[in-house]
């Protein structure tokens, strides 16, 4: 079966690899000539995301390009450490941190090694179903036809709107997230752990990679601005915005921000609490296109990776796309909507075993 995968990010690339492993013929269409609109950020793939990668044999390249995180330390506004939680990684793949740009590169390189075609600069504008399957039309005037189409096109998914023109728009969470990297010396180190700081006005987290670079992020309450306004903010503007959120707090946050050069990126945080319709007989959603979550739980990439594996298993084991899509949704919807709700309330906390211990067995057969 020829599968058109719209989106060459995390979920699209891994979905294509899993589909190839399942015996199908995927081709990936990526809107951007290179990278994506959030390529400057970094992320952590949690235990369950690494497990999903391992299910399709794609964990090795990610491990080689990332560094491990072994736990979280909680710091109060006074600067006092008030808690520490080690990740239970016994029998599990531990969390890995890397830049989104690096993750895109290693996943796309691995997909290419496996013979998965990826066509860049192909922005989907519409798709129509017919007797011969589904035809995708792109902004450059080209078309492509396949048996089914997978929408892995992210938060502002075109495929979601094609499947359900009445689908809700993404919801602004009230937070702007700023990411930065600095190699400046003399800063507090947090090797192998995320130090999570609750400032008086915003939240901050940082970790230190094996080379000594500080990776940091700030979640800052903010009024919603237009996409054009956000796109116009310079690195200096993001640095000033983040610094102001922690200026005066007895914490290292402002110092870390001040020591950062132009490697700083920001944007609003959105989620998709519910997508009422996940599929038609010819089209289906994966990843953020179906269920974007706020970054509080750090699970966006990991949930997308789970989707990729489960969808491919369903298309491998069930007799037709419609029944495969129905089984995929039944296996995924409750779990991802629970995550979106918990992340929106920033209430993942200690009861996170249901997230991290989730295991996918590629050889397990899916039944309707």
PDB file of C-alpha atoms in Angstrom, residues 134-326:
ATOM      1  CA  UNK A 134      -6.397   9.815  -2.219  1.00  0.00           C
ATOM      2  CA  UNK A 135      -4.725  12.614  -4.199  1.00  0.00           C
ATOM      3  CA  UNK A 136      -2.720  15.292  -2.405  1.00  0.00           C
ATOM      4  CA  UNK A 137      -2.287  18.725  -3.968  1.00  0.00           C
ATOM      5  CA  UNK A 138       0.644  20.915  -2.984  1.00  0.00           C
ATOM      6  CA  UNK A 139       1.254  24.656  -3.035  1.00  0.00           C
ATOM      7  CA  UNK A 140       3.811  24.296  -5.834  1.00  0.00           C
ATOM      8  CA  UNK A 141       1.128  22.892  -8.134  1.00  0.00           C
ATOM      9  CA  UNK A 142       2.277  19.272  -7.951  1.00  0.00           C
ATOM     10  CA  UNK A 143       0.159  16.307  -6.900  1.00  0.00           C
ATOM     11  CA  UNK A 144       0.697  12.829  -5.500  1.00  0.00           C
ATOM     12  CA  UNK A 145      -1.649   9.859  -5.262  1.00  0.00           C
ATOM     13  CA  UNK A 146      -1.645   7.083  -2.704  1.00  0.00           C
ATOM     14  CA  UNK A 147      -3.925   4.558  -1.077  1.00  0.00           C
ATOM     15  CA  UNK A 148      -4.100   6.550   2.172  1.00  0.00           C
ATOM     16  CA  UNK A 149      -2.749   9.804   3.589  1.00  0.00           C
ATOM     17  CA  UNK A 150      -1.303  10.318   7.070  1.00  0.00           C
ATOM     18  CA  UNK A 151      -1.489  13.824   8.533  1.00  0.00           C
ATOM     19  CA  UNK A 152       1.689  14.309  10.563  1.00  0.00           C
ATOM     20  CA  UNK A 153       1.657  18.049   9.908  1.00  0.00           C
ATOM     21  CA  UNK A 154       1.698  19.326  13.446  1.00  0.00           C
ATOM     22  CA  UNK A 155      -0.187  21.803  15.575  1.00  0.00           C
ATOM     23  CA  UNK A 156      -1.772  23.756  12.730  1.00  0.00           C
ATOM     24  CA  UNK A 157      -2.547  20.685  10.682  1.00  0.00           C
ATOM     25  CA  UNK A 158      -4.034  21.137   7.215  1.00  0.00           C
ATOM     26  CA  UNK A 159      -5.068  17.483   7.264  1.00  0.00           C
ATOM     27  CA  UNK A 160      -7.043  17.972  10.491  1.00  0.00           C
ATOM     28  CA  UNK A 161      -9.115  20.657   8.756  1.00  0.00           C
ATOM     29  CA  UNK A 162      -9.572  18.473   5.671  1.00  0.00           C
ATOM     30  CA  UNK A 163     -10.823  15.594   7.798  1.00  0.00           C
ATOM     31  CA  UNK A 164     -13.144  17.854   9.817  1.00  0.00           C
ATOM     32  CA  UNK A 165     -13.654  21.448   8.609  1.00  0.00           C
ATOM     33  CA  UNK A 166     -15.341  22.164  11.960  1.00  0.00           C
ATOM     34  CA  UNK A 167     -12.321  21.033  14.000  1.00  0.00           C
ATOM     35  CA  UNK A 168     -11.382  23.347  16.859  1.00  0.00           C
ATOM     36  CA  UNK A 169      -8.412  25.646  16.472  1.00  0.00           C
ATOM     37  CA  UNK A 170      -5.430  25.096  18.790  1.00  0.00           C
ATOM     38  CA  UNK A 171      -5.939  26.639  22.246  1.00  0.00           C
ATOM     39  CA  UNK A 172      -3.452  29.134  23.651  1.00  0.00           C
ATOM     40  CA  UNK A 173      -2.199  27.953  27.041  1.00  0.00           C
ATOM     41  CA  UNK A 174      -1.328  31.428  28.305  1.00  0.00           C
ATOM     42  CA  UNK A 175       2.386  30.663  28.252  1.00  0.00           C
ATOM     43  CA  UNK A 176       5.291  31.699  26.082  1.00  0.00           C
ATOM     44  CA  UNK A 177       8.213  29.273  26.106  1.00  0.00           C
ATOM     45  CA  UNK A 178      11.775  30.463  25.514  1.00  0.00           C
ATOM     46  CA  UNK A 179      14.665  28.053  24.891  1.00  0.00           C
ATOM     47  CA  UNK A 180      18.352  28.868  25.049  1.00  0.00           C
ATOM     48  CA  UNK A 181      21.845  27.398  25.041  1.00  0.00           C
ATOM     49  CA  UNK A 182      25.018  28.868  26.488  1.00  0.00           C
ATOM     50  CA  UNK A 183      28.568  27.619  26.739  1.00  0.00           C
ATOM     51  CA  UNK A 184      29.561  30.362  29.201  1.00  0.00           C
ATOM     52  CA  UNK A 185      31.577  29.236  32.198  1.00  0.00           C
ATOM     53  CA  UNK A 186      30.888  29.947  35.861  1.00  0.00           C
ATOM     54  CA  UNK A 187      27.209  28.980  35.748  1.00  0.00           C
ATOM     55  CA  UNK A 188      25.581  26.433  38.081  1.00  0.00           C
ATOM     56  CA  UNK A 189      25.901  22.963  36.612  1.00  0.00           C
ATOM     57  CA  UNK A 190      23.180  20.330  36.431  1.00  0.00           C
ATOM     58  CA  UNK A 191      24.800  17.357  34.695  1.00  0.00           C
ATOM     59  CA  UNK A 192      22.472  14.431  34.092  1.00  0.00           C
ATOM     60  CA  UNK A 193      19.524  16.117  35.776  1.00  0.00           C
ATOM     61  CA  UNK A 194      16.921  18.778  35.077  1.00  0.00           C
ATOM     62  CA  UNK A 195      16.874  21.487  37.728  1.00  0.00           C
ATOM     63  CA  UNK A 196      13.338  22.906  37.736  1.00  0.00           C
ATOM     64  CA  UNK A 197      13.034  26.355  39.304  1.00  0.00           C
ATOM     65  CA  UNK A 198       9.823  28.076  40.321  1.00  0.00           C
ATOM     66  CA  UNK A 199      10.433  31.800  40.126  1.00  0.00           C
ATOM     67  CA  UNK A 200       8.104  34.456  41.491  1.00  0.00           C
ATOM     68  CA  UNK A 201       6.724  35.202  38.012  1.00  0.00           C
ATOM     69  CA  UNK A 202       7.647  32.245  35.787  1.00  0.00           C
ATOM     70  CA  UNK A 203       9.089  28.727  35.687  1.00  0.00           C
ATOM     71  CA  UNK A 204      12.603  27.828  34.554  1.00  0.00           C
ATOM     72  CA  UNK A 205      14.462  24.611  33.912  1.00  0.00           C
ATOM     73  CA  UNK A 206      18.036  23.814  32.961  1.00  0.00           C
ATOM     74  CA  UNK A 207      20.443  20.962  32.475  1.00  0.00           C
ATOM     75  CA  UNK A 208      24.099  20.621  31.476  1.00  0.00           C
ATOM     76  CA  UNK A 209      25.295  18.502  28.587  1.00  0.00           C
ATOM     77  CA  UNK A 210      28.491  16.404  28.801  1.00  0.00           C
ATOM     78  CA  UNK A 211      30.488  19.169  27.075  1.00  0.00           C
ATOM     79  CA  UNK A 212      29.460  21.701  29.711  1.00  0.00           C
ATOM     80  CA  UNK A 213      26.855  23.653  27.729  1.00  0.00           C
ATOM     81  CA  UNK A 214      23.766  24.810  29.621  1.00  0.00           C
ATOM     82  CA  UNK A 215      20.408  23.996  27.994  1.00  0.00           C
ATOM     83  CA  UNK A 216      17.605  26.080  29.512  1.00  0.00           C
ATOM     84  CA  UNK A 217      13.956  26.908  29.022  1.00  0.00           C
ATOM     85  CA  UNK A 218      11.514  29.364  30.570  1.00  0.00           C
ATOM     86  CA  UNK A 219       7.714  29.099  30.696  1.00  0.00           C
ATOM     87  CA  UNK A 220       6.401  32.627  31.097  1.00  0.00           C
ATOM     88  CA  UNK A 221       2.775  33.814  31.463  1.00  0.00           C
ATOM     89  CA  UNK A 222       2.058  36.111  28.533  1.00  0.00           C
ATOM     90  CA  UNK A 223      -0.766  37.676  26.545  1.00  0.00           C
ATOM     91  CA  UNK A 224      -1.293  36.078  23.142  1.00  0.00           C
ATOM     92  CA  UNK A 225       0.349  37.871  20.252  1.00  0.00           C
ATOM     93  CA  UNK A 226      -0.131  37.326  16.534  1.00  0.00           C
ATOM     94  CA  UNK A 227       2.027  34.827  14.688  1.00  0.00           C
ATOM     95  CA  UNK A 228       3.582  37.746  12.781  1.00  0.00           C
ATOM     96  CA  UNK A 229       4.518  39.500  16.024  1.00  0.00           C
ATOM     97  CA  UNK A 230       6.070  36.341  17.432  1.00  0.00           C
ATOM     98  CA  UNK A 231       8.018  35.695  14.229  1.00  0.00           C
ATOM     99  CA  UNK A 232       9.433  39.236  14.348  1.00  0.00           C
ATOM    100  CA  UNK A 233      11.023  38.850  17.811  1.00  0.00           C
ATOM    101  CA  UNK A 234      14.830  38.751  17.553  1.00  0.00           C
ATOM    102  CA  UNK A 235      17.130  36.585  19.698  1.00  0.00           C
ATOM    103  CA  UNK A 236      17.959  39.702  21.713  1.00  0.00           C
ATOM    104  CA  UNK A 237      14.242  40.310  22.195  1.00  0.00           C
ATOM    105  CA  UNK A 238      13.680  36.790  23.497  1.00  0.00           C
ATOM    106  CA  UNK A 239      16.679  37.080  25.796  1.00  0.00           C
ATOM    107  CA  UNK A 240      15.387  40.369  27.248  1.00  0.00           C
ATOM    108  CA  UNK A 241      11.871  38.951  27.645  1.00  0.00           C
ATOM    109  CA  UNK A 242      13.147  35.894  29.540  1.00  0.00           C
ATOM    110  CA  UNK A 243      15.588  37.909  31.651  1.00  0.00           C
ATOM    111  CA  UNK A 244      12.837  40.282  32.794  1.00  0.00           C
ATOM    112  CA  UNK A 245      10.748  37.336  34.024  1.00  0.00           C
ATOM    113  CA  UNK A 246      13.440  36.376  36.562  1.00  0.00           C
ATOM    114  CA  UNK A 247      15.190  39.656  37.295  1.00  0.00           C
ATOM    115  CA  UNK A 248      15.408  40.160  41.036  1.00  0.00           C
ATOM    116  CA  UNK A 249      14.705  36.554  42.010  1.00  0.00           C
ATOM    117  CA  UNK A 250      17.363  34.949  44.265  1.00  0.00           C
ATOM    118  CA  UNK A 251      17.962  32.311  41.652  1.00  0.00           C
ATOM    119  CA  UNK A 252      20.503  31.564  38.879  1.00  0.00           C
ATOM    120  CA  UNK A 253      17.901  31.977  36.113  1.00  0.00           C
ATOM    121  CA  UNK A 254      18.608  35.600  35.184  1.00  0.00           C
ATOM    122  CA  UNK A 255      22.359  34.946  35.170  1.00  0.00           C
ATOM    123  CA  UNK A 256      21.962  31.978  32.833  1.00  0.00           C
ATOM    124  CA  UNK A 257      19.766  34.013  30.473  1.00  0.00           C
ATOM    125  CA  UNK A 258      22.183  36.948  30.548  1.00  0.00           C
ATOM    126  CA  UNK A 259      25.071  34.638  29.644  1.00  0.00           C
ATOM    127  CA  UNK A 260      23.250  33.433  26.516  1.00  0.00           C
ATOM    128  CA  UNK A 261      24.124  34.813  23.096  1.00  0.00           C
ATOM    129  CA  UNK A 262      21.987  34.491  19.980  1.00  0.00           C
ATOM    130  CA  UNK A 263      21.134  30.820  20.574  1.00  0.00           C
ATOM    131  CA  UNK A 264      17.759  31.691  22.046  1.00  0.00           C
ATOM    132  CA  UNK A 265      14.335  30.967  20.557  1.00  0.00           C
ATOM    133  CA  UNK A 266      10.771  31.528  21.687  1.00  0.00           C
ATOM    134  CA  UNK A 267       7.121  31.068  20.873  1.00  0.00           C
ATOM    135  CA  UNK A 268       3.660  30.660  22.323  1.00  0.00           C
ATOM    136  CA  UNK A 269       2.506  27.333  23.728  1.00  0.00           C
ATOM    137  CA  UNK A 270      -0.725  25.812  22.386  1.00  0.00           C
ATOM    138  CA  UNK A 271      -2.587  22.575  22.884  1.00  0.00           C
ATOM    139  CA  UNK A 272      -5.385  20.641  21.185  1.00  0.00           C
ATOM    140  CA  UNK A 273      -7.557  19.274  24.023  1.00  0.00           C
ATOM    141  CA  UNK A 274      -9.765  17.174  21.772  1.00  0.00           C
ATOM    142  CA  UNK A 275      -9.920  16.322  18.102  1.00  0.00           C
ATOM    143  CA  UNK A 276     -13.403  14.957  17.540  1.00  0.00           C
ATOM    144  CA  UNK A 277     -12.641  13.234  14.213  1.00  0.00           C
ATOM    145  CA  UNK A 278      -9.285  11.507  13.770  1.00  0.00           C
ATOM    146  CA  UNK A 279      -9.830   9.904  10.393  1.00  0.00           C
ATOM    147  CA  UNK A 280     -11.817   9.296   7.253  1.00  0.00           C
ATOM    148  CA  UNK A 281     -11.549   6.014   5.319  1.00  0.00           C
ATOM    149  CA  UNK A 282      -8.597   7.538   3.429  1.00  0.00           C
ATOM    150  CA  UNK A 283      -6.914   9.947   5.892  1.00  0.00           C
ATOM    151  CA  UNK A 284      -5.728   9.787   9.501  1.00  0.00           C
ATOM    152  CA  UNK A 285      -3.905  12.014  12.020  1.00  0.00           C
ATOM    153  CA  UNK A 286      -0.819  11.328  14.143  1.00  0.00           C
ATOM    154  CA  UNK A 287       1.124  13.327  16.714  1.00  0.00           C
ATOM    155  CA  UNK A 288       0.392  17.001  17.346  1.00  0.00           C
ATOM    156  CA  UNK A 289      -2.061  17.043  14.445  1.00  0.00           C
ATOM    157  CA  UNK A 290      -4.342  14.888  16.610  1.00  0.00           C
ATOM    158  CA  UNK A 291      -3.452  15.822  20.181  1.00  0.00           C
ATOM    159  CA  UNK A 292      -0.934  18.589  20.849  1.00  0.00           C
ATOM    160  CA  UNK A 293      -0.116  19.035  24.559  1.00  0.00           C
ATOM    161  CA  UNK A 294       1.418  21.897  26.495  1.00  0.00           C
ATOM    162  CA  UNK A 295       5.113  21.319  27.310  1.00  0.00           C
ATOM    163  CA  UNK A 296       4.579  20.827  31.058  1.00  0.00           C
ATOM    164  CA  UNK A 297       4.903  17.043  30.864  1.00  0.00           C
ATOM    165  CA  UNK A 298       7.598  17.011  28.171  1.00  0.00           C
ATOM    166  CA  UNK A 299       5.627  14.322  26.351  1.00  0.00           C
ATOM    167  CA  UNK A 300       4.762  15.790  22.937  1.00  0.00           C
ATOM    168  CA  UNK A 301       7.483  13.974  21.022  1.00  0.00           C
ATOM    169  CA  UNK A 302       7.116  10.755  22.988  1.00  0.00           C
ATOM    170  CA  UNK A 303       3.358  10.523  22.424  1.00  0.00           C
ATOM    171  CA  UNK A 304       3.866  11.209  18.716  1.00  0.00           C
ATOM    172  CA  UNK A 305       6.393   8.368  18.551  1.00  0.00           C
ATOM    173  CA  UNK A 306       3.924   6.007  20.195  1.00  0.00           C
ATOM    174  CA  UNK A 307       1.303   7.014  17.614  1.00  0.00           C
ATOM    175  CA  UNK A 308       3.688   6.238  14.776  1.00  0.00           C
ATOM    176  CA  UNK A 309       4.314   2.677  15.907  1.00  0.00           C
ATOM    177  CA  UNK A 310       0.701   1.851  16.760  1.00  0.00           C
ATOM    178  CA  UNK A 311      -0.664   3.238  13.486  1.00  0.00           C
ATOM    179  CA  UNK A 312       1.821   1.169  11.481  1.00  0.00           C
ATOM    180  CA  UNK A 313       0.924  -1.963  13.452  1.00  0.00           C
ATOM    181  CA  UNK A 314      -2.772  -1.391  12.771  1.00  0.00           C
ATOM    182  CA  UNK A 315      -2.170  -0.908   9.042  1.00  0.00           C
ATOM    183  CA  UNK A 316      -0.029  -4.060   9.072  1.00  0.00           C
ATOM    184  CA  UNK A 317      -2.507  -6.315  10.852  1.00  0.00           C
ATOM    185  CA  UNK A 318      -6.017  -5.201   9.910  1.00  0.00           C
ATOM    186  CA  UNK A 319      -7.689  -5.885   6.567  1.00  0.00           C
ATOM    187  CA  UNK A 320      -8.420  -2.354   5.362  1.00  0.00           C
ATOM    188  CA  UNK A 321      -7.487   1.246   6.228  1.00  0.00           C
ATOM    189  CA  UNK A 322     -10.860   2.132   7.779  1.00  0.00           C
ATOM    190  CA  UNK A 323     -10.692  -0.701  10.306  1.00  0.00           C
ATOM    191  CA  UNK A 324      -7.016   0.035  10.948  1.00  0.00           C
ATOM    192  CA  UNK A 325      -7.753   3.705  11.648  1.00  0.00           C
ATOM    193  CA  UNK A 326     -10.613   2.779  14.001  1.00  0.00           C
TER     194      UNK A 326
END
